CSV table of C-alpha atoms in Angstrom, one decimal:
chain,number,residue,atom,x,y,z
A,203,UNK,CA,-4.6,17.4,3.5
A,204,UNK,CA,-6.3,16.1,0.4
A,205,UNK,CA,-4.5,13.9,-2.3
A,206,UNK,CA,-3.3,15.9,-5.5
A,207,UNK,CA,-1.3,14.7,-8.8
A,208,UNK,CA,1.6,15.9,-6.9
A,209,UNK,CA,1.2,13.7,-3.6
A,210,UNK,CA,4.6,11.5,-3.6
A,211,UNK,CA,6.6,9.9,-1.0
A,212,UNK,CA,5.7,6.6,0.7
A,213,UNK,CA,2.5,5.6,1.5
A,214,UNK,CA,2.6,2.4,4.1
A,215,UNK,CA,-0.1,-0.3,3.2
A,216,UNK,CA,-1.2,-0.8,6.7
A,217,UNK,CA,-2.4,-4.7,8.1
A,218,UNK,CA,-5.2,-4.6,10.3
A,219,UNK,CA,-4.5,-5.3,14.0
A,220,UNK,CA,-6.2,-8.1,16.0
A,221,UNK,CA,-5.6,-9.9,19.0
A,222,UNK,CA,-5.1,-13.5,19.4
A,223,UNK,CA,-8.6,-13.9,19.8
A,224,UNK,CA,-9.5,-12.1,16.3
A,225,UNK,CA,-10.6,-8.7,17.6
A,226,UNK,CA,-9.5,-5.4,16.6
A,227,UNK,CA,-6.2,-4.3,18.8
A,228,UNK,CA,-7.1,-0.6,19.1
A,229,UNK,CA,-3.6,0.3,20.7
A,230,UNK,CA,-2.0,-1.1,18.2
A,231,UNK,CA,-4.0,1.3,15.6
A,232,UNK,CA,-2.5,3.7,17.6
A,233,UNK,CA,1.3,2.4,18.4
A,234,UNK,CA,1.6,1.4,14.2
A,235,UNK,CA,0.1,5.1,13.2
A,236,UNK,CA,2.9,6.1,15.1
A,237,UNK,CA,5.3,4.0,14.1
A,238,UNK,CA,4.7,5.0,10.6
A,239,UNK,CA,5.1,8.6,11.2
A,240,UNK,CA,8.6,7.9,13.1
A,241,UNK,CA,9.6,5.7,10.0
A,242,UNK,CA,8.6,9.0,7.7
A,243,UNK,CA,5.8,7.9,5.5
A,244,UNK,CA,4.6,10.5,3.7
A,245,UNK,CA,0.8,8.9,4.5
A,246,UNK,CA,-0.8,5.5,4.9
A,247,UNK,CA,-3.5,3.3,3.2
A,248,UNK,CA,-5.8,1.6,5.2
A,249,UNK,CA,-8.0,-1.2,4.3
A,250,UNK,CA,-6.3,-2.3,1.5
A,251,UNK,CA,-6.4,-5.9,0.5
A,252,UNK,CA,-3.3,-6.4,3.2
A,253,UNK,CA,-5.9,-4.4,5.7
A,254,UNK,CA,-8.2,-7.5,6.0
A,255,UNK,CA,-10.9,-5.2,4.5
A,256,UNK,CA,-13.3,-8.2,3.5
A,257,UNK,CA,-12.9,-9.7,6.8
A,258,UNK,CA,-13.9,-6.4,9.0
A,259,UNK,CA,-17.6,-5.7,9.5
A,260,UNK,CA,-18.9,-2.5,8.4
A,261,UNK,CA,-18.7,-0.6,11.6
A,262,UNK,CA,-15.6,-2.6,12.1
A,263,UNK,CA,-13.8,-1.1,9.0
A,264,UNK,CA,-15.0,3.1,10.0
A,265,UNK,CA,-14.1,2.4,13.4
A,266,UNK,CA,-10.5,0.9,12.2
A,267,UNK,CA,-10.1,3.9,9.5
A,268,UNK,CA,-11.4,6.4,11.9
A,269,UNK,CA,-9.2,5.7,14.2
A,270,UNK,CA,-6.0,5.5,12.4
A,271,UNK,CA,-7.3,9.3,10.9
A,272,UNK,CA,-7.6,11.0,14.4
A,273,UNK,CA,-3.6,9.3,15.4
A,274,UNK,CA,-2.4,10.2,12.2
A,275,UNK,CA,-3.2,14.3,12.9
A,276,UNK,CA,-1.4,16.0,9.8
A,277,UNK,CA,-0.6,13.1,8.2
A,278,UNK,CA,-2.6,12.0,5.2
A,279,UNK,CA,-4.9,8.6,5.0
A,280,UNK,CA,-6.4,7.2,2.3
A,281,UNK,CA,-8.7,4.4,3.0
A,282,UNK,CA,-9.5,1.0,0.9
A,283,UNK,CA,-13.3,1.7,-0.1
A,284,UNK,CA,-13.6,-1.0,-2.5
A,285,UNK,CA,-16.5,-3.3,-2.3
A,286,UNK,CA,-18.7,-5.3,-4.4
A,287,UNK,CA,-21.8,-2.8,-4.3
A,288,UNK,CA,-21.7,1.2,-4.7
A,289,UNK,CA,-24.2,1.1,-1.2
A,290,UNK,CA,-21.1,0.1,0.7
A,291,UNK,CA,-18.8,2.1,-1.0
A,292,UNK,CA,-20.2,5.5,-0.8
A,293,UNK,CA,-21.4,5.0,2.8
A,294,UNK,CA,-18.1,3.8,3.3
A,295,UNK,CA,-16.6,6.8,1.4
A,296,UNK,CA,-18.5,9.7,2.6
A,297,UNK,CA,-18.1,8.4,6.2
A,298,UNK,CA,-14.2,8.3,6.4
A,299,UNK,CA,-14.0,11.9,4.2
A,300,UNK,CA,-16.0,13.8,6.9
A,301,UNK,CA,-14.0,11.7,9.2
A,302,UNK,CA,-10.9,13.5,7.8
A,303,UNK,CA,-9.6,11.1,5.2
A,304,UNK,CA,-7.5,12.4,2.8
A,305,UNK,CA,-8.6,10.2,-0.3
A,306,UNK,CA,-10.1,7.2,-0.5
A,307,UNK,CA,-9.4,4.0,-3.0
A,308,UNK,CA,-11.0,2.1,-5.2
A,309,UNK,CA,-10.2,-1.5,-7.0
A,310,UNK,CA,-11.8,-3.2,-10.1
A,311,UNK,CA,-14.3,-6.0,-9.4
A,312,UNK,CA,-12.8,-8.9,-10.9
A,313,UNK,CA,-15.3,-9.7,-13.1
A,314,UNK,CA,-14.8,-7.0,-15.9
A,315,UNK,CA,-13.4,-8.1,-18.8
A,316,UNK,CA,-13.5,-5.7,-21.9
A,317,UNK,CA,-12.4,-1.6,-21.6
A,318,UNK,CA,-16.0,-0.4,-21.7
A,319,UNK,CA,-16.5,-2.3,-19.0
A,320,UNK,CA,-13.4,-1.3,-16.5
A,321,UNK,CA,-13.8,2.5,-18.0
A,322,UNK,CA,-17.5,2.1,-17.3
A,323,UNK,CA,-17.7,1.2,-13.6
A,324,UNK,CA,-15.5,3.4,-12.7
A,325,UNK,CA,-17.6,6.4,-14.1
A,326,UNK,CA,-20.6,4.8,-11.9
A,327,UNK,CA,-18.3,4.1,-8.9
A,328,UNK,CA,-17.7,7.9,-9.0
A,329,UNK,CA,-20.9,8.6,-9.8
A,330,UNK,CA,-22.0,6.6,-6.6
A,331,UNK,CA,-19.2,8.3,-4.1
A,332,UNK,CA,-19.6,11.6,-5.9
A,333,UNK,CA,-17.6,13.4,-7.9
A,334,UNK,CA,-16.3,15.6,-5.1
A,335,UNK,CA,-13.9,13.2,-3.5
A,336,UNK,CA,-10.3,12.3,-4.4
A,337,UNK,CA,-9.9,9.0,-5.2
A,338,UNK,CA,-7.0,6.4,-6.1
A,339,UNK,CA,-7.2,3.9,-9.2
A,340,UNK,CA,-5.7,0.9,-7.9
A,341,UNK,CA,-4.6,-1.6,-10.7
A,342,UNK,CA,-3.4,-4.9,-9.5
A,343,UNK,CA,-4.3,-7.6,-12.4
A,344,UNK,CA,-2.1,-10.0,-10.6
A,345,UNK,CA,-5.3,-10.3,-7.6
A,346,UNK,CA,-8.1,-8.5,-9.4
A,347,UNK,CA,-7.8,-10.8,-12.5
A,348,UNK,CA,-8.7,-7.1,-14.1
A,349,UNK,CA,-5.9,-6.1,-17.0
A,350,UNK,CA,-6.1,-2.0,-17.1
A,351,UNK,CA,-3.9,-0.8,-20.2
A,352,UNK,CA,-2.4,2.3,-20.1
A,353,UNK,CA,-5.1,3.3,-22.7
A,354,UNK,CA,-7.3,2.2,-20.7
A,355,UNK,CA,-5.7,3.8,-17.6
A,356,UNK,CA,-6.0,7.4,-19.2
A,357,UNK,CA,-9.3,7.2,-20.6
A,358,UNK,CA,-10.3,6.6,-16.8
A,359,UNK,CA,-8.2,9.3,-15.6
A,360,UNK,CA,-9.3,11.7,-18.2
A,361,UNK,CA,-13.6,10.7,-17.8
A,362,UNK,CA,-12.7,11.3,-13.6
A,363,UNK,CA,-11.3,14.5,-12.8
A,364,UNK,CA,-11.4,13.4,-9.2
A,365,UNK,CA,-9.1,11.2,-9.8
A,366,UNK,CA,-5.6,12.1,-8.3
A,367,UNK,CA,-3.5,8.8,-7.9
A,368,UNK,CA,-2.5,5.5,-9.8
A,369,UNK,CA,-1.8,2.7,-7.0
A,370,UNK,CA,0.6,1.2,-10.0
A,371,UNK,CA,1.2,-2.7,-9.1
A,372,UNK,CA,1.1,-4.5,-12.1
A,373,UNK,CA,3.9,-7.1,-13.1
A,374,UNK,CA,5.9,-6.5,-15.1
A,375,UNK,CA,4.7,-2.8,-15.4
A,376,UNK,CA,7.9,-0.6,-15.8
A,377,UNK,CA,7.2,0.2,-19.3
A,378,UNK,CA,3.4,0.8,-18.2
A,379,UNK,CA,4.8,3.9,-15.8
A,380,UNK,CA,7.0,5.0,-19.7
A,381,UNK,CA,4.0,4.7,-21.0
A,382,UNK,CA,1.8,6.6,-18.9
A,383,UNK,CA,4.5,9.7,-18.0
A,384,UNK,CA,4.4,9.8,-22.4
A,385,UNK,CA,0.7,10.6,-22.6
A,386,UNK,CA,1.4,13.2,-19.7
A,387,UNK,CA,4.1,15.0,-22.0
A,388,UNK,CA,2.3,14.8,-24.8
A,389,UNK,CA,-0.8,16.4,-23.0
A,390,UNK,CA,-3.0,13.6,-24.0
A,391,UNK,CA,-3.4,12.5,-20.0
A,392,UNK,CA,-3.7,15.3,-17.0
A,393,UNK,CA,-0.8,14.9,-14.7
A,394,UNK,CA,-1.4,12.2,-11.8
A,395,UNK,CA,0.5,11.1,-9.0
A,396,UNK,CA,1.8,7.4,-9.3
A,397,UNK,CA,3.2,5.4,-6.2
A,398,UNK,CA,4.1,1.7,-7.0
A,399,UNK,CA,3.1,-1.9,-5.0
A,400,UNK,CA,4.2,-5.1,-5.9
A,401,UNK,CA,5.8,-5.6,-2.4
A,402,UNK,CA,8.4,-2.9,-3.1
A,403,UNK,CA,9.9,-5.3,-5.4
A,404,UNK,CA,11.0,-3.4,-8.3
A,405,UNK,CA,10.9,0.1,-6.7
A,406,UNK,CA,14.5,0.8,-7.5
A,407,UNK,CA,13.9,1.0,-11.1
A,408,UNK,CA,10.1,2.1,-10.9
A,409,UNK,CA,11.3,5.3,-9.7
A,410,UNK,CA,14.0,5.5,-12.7
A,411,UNK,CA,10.7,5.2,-14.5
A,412,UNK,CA,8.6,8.0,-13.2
A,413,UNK,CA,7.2,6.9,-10.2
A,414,UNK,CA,6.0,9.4,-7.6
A,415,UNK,CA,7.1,7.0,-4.9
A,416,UNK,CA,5.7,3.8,-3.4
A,417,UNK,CA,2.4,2.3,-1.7
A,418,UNK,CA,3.0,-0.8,-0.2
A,419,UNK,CA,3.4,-3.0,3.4
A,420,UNK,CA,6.9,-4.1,3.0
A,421,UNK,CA,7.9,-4.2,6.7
A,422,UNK,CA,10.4,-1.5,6.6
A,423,UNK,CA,8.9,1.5,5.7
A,424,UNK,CA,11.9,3.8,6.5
A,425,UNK,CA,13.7,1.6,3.8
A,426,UNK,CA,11.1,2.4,1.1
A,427,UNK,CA,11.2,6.6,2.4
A,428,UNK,CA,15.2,6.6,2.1
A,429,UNK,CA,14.9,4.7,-1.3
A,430,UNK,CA,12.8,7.2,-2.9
A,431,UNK,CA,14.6,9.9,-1.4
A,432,UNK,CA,17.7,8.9,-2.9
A,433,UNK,CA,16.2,8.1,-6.5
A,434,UNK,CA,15.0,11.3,-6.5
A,435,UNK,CA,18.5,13.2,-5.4
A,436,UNK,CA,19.9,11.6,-8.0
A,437,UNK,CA,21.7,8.9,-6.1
A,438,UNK,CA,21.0,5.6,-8.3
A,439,UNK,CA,24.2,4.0,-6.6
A,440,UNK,CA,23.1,4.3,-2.7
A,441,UNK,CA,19.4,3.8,-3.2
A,442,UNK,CA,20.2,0.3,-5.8
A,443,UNK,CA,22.8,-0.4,-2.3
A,444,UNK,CA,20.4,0.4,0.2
A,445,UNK,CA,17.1,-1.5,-1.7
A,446,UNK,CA,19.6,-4.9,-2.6
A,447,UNK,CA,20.4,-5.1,1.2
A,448,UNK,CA,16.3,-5.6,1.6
A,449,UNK,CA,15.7,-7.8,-1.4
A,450,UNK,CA,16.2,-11.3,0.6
A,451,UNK,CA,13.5,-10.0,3.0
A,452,UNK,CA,11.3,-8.7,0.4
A,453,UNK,CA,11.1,-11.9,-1.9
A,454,UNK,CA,10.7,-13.9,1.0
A,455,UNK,CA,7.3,-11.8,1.5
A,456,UNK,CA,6.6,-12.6,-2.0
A,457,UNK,CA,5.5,-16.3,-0.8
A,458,UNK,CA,1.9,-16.8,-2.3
A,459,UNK,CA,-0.4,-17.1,0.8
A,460,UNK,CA,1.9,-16.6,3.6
A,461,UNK,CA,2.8,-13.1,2.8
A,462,UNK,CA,0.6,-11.0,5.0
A,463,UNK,CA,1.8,-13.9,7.9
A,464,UNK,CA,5.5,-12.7,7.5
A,465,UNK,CA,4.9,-9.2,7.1
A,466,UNK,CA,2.5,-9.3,10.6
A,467,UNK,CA,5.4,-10.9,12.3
A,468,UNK,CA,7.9,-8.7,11.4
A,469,UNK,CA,5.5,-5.8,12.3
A,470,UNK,CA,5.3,-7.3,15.8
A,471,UNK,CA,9.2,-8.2,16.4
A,472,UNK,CA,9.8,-4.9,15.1
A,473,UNK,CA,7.4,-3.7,18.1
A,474,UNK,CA,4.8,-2.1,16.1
A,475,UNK,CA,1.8,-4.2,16.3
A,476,UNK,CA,1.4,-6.4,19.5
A,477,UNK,CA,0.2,-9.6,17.7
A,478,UNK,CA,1.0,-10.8,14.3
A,479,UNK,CA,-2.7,-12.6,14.2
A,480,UNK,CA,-4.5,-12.8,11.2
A,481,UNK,CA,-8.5,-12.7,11.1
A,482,UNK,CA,-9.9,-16.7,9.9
A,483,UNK,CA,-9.9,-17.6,7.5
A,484,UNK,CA,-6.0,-16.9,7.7
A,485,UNK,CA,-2.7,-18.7,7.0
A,486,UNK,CA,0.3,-18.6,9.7
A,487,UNK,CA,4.4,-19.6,9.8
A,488,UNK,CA,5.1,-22.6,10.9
A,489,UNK,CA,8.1,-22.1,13.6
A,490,UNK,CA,10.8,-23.2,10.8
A,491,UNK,CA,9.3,-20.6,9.0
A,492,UNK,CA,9.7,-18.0,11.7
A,493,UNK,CA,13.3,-19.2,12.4
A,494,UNK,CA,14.4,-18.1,8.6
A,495,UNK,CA,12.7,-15.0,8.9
A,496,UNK,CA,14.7,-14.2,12.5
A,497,UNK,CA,17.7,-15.1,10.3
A,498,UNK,CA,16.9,-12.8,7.5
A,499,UNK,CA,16.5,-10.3,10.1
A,500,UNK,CA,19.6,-10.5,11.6
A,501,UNK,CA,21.9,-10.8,8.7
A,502,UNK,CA,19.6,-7.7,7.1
A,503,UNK,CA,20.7,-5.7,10.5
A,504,UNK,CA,24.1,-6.7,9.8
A,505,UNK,CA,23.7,-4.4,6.5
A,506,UNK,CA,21.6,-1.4,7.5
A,507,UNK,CA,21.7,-0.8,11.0
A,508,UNK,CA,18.0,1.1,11.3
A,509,UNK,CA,16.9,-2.7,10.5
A,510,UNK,CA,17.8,-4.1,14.0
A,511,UNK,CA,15.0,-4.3,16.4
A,512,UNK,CA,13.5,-2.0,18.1
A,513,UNK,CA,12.5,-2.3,22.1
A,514,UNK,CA,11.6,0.9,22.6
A,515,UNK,CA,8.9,1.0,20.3
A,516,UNK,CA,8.1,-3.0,21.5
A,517,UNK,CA,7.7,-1.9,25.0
A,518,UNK,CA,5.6,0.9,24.1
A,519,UNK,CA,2.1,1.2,25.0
């Protein structure tokens, strides 16, 4: 399944797996896929910036994406391609596609500054992975240092007509999503697909807003699925109940530089990775650290049951 302007649902931002000793933990490619699917993701990202991507050799990063493509069966990937020369990226790009990727991704390099510049390497990027493959426009200024307006955003979307998805995570960036659902009403953008980052933090309200649905790593997937469910039944009340129950969690993520280290170590007590290690350079909780995250655990289980732990799934192999 390819991506489209009317892909929607959740997309989990997957980590990258290692053991303690810093290689890739191929079973647990397999037991996350999995877990994913149970949770009912719509699809998964792989080798985003939570992936690890920089960190993985080249071989490293098509084995890790091929991989999680074959487990996933029906279920749609898109993989990180983003990389500082268009050499990588279209190797990288063509590789996963006949591998069975469903799209692929694709980041600003922090150094562009002026529109030209950001509408212009995308035209080349394309140009580079050719025009033939379905990409996503990531635009996260908060990392990339890169500031995409929504002018800018449609021009892109309008010079690319491979382009099927905005990974929206700019912050704040509500009325960006008003903005950009205007220009589709008024005809001046095609219609995209927009799924939402930023942690899951202001989902709740970036659905209000337009959004397809989200793309991000918060630790509870099955949270995010019901969430955007529920926004889009028409039940503000239970998804605002069921996304406040989360928000202690999810802030707590929002720690500069020790994010990916809590979200890893709630993957593995929730049993779907076997390790929370991080490839070095890497930061790591402290055990006080880990103590307050068991105790946002248990007082979030206390709240929404499906948020207790899982030994079945820890226990698998």
């Amino acid at each position: 399944m390819k991506l489209s302007p009317s892909t929607s649902g959740t997309f989990a931002i997957a980590p990258t797996p290692f053991h303690d000793d810093g290689r890739i933990d191929a079973a647990s490619i397999d037991r996350m896929t999995d877990f994913y699917r149970e949770t009912g993701c719509a699809g998964v990202t792989v080798l985003g910036i939570m992936g690890e991507a920089p960190k993985l050799e080249p071989q490293e990063a098509l084995d890790v994406a091929s991989r999680m493509i074959k487990r996933a069966g029906t279920t749609p990937i898109i993989v990180g391609v983003s990389a500082p020369g268009f050499a990588a990226m279209r190797s990288l790009a063509r590789s996963v596609m006949d591998a069975g990727a469903a799209g692929v991704m694709i980041a600003p390099v922090p150094s562009l500054r002026t529109d030209d510049q950001i509408v212009g390497y995308f035209r080349q990027a394309i140009e580079a992975i050719g025009a033939d493959v379905p990409w996503v426009l990531q635009d996260y200024p908060l990392t990339l240092t890169v500031q995409m307006t929504p002018g800018v955003i449609r021009r892109i979307i309008q010079d690319n007509p491979s382009c099927q998805m905005l990974k929206h995570e700019d912050w704040p960036g509500l009325e960006k999503i008003t903005a950009l659902r205007a220009f589709q009403k008024d005809g001046s953008m095609r219609p995209v697909s927009i799924l939402t980052g930023n942690g899951g933090l202001f989902l709740d309200f970036e659905m209000e807003r337009g959004a397809d649905g989200a793309m991000t790593g918060y630790a509870f997937p099955d949270m995010l699925v019901d969430v955007v469910r529920l926004s889009k039944e028409g039940r503000r009340d239970a998804a605002h109940d069921l996304f406040d129950a989360h928000l202690p969690l999810m802030r707590y993520e929002q720690q500069q530089g020790v994010g990916l280290a809590v979200r890893k170590y709630v993957m593995m007590r929730r049993g779907a990775i076997a390790s929370d290690a991080q490839r070095k350079p890497a930061s790591s909780l402290s055990n006080i650290a880990k103590t307050e995250v068991d105790y946002l655990l248990a007082r979030l289980a206390r709240t929404d049951k499906r948020a207790a732990l899982e030994p079945r799934l820890a226990q698998a192999s």
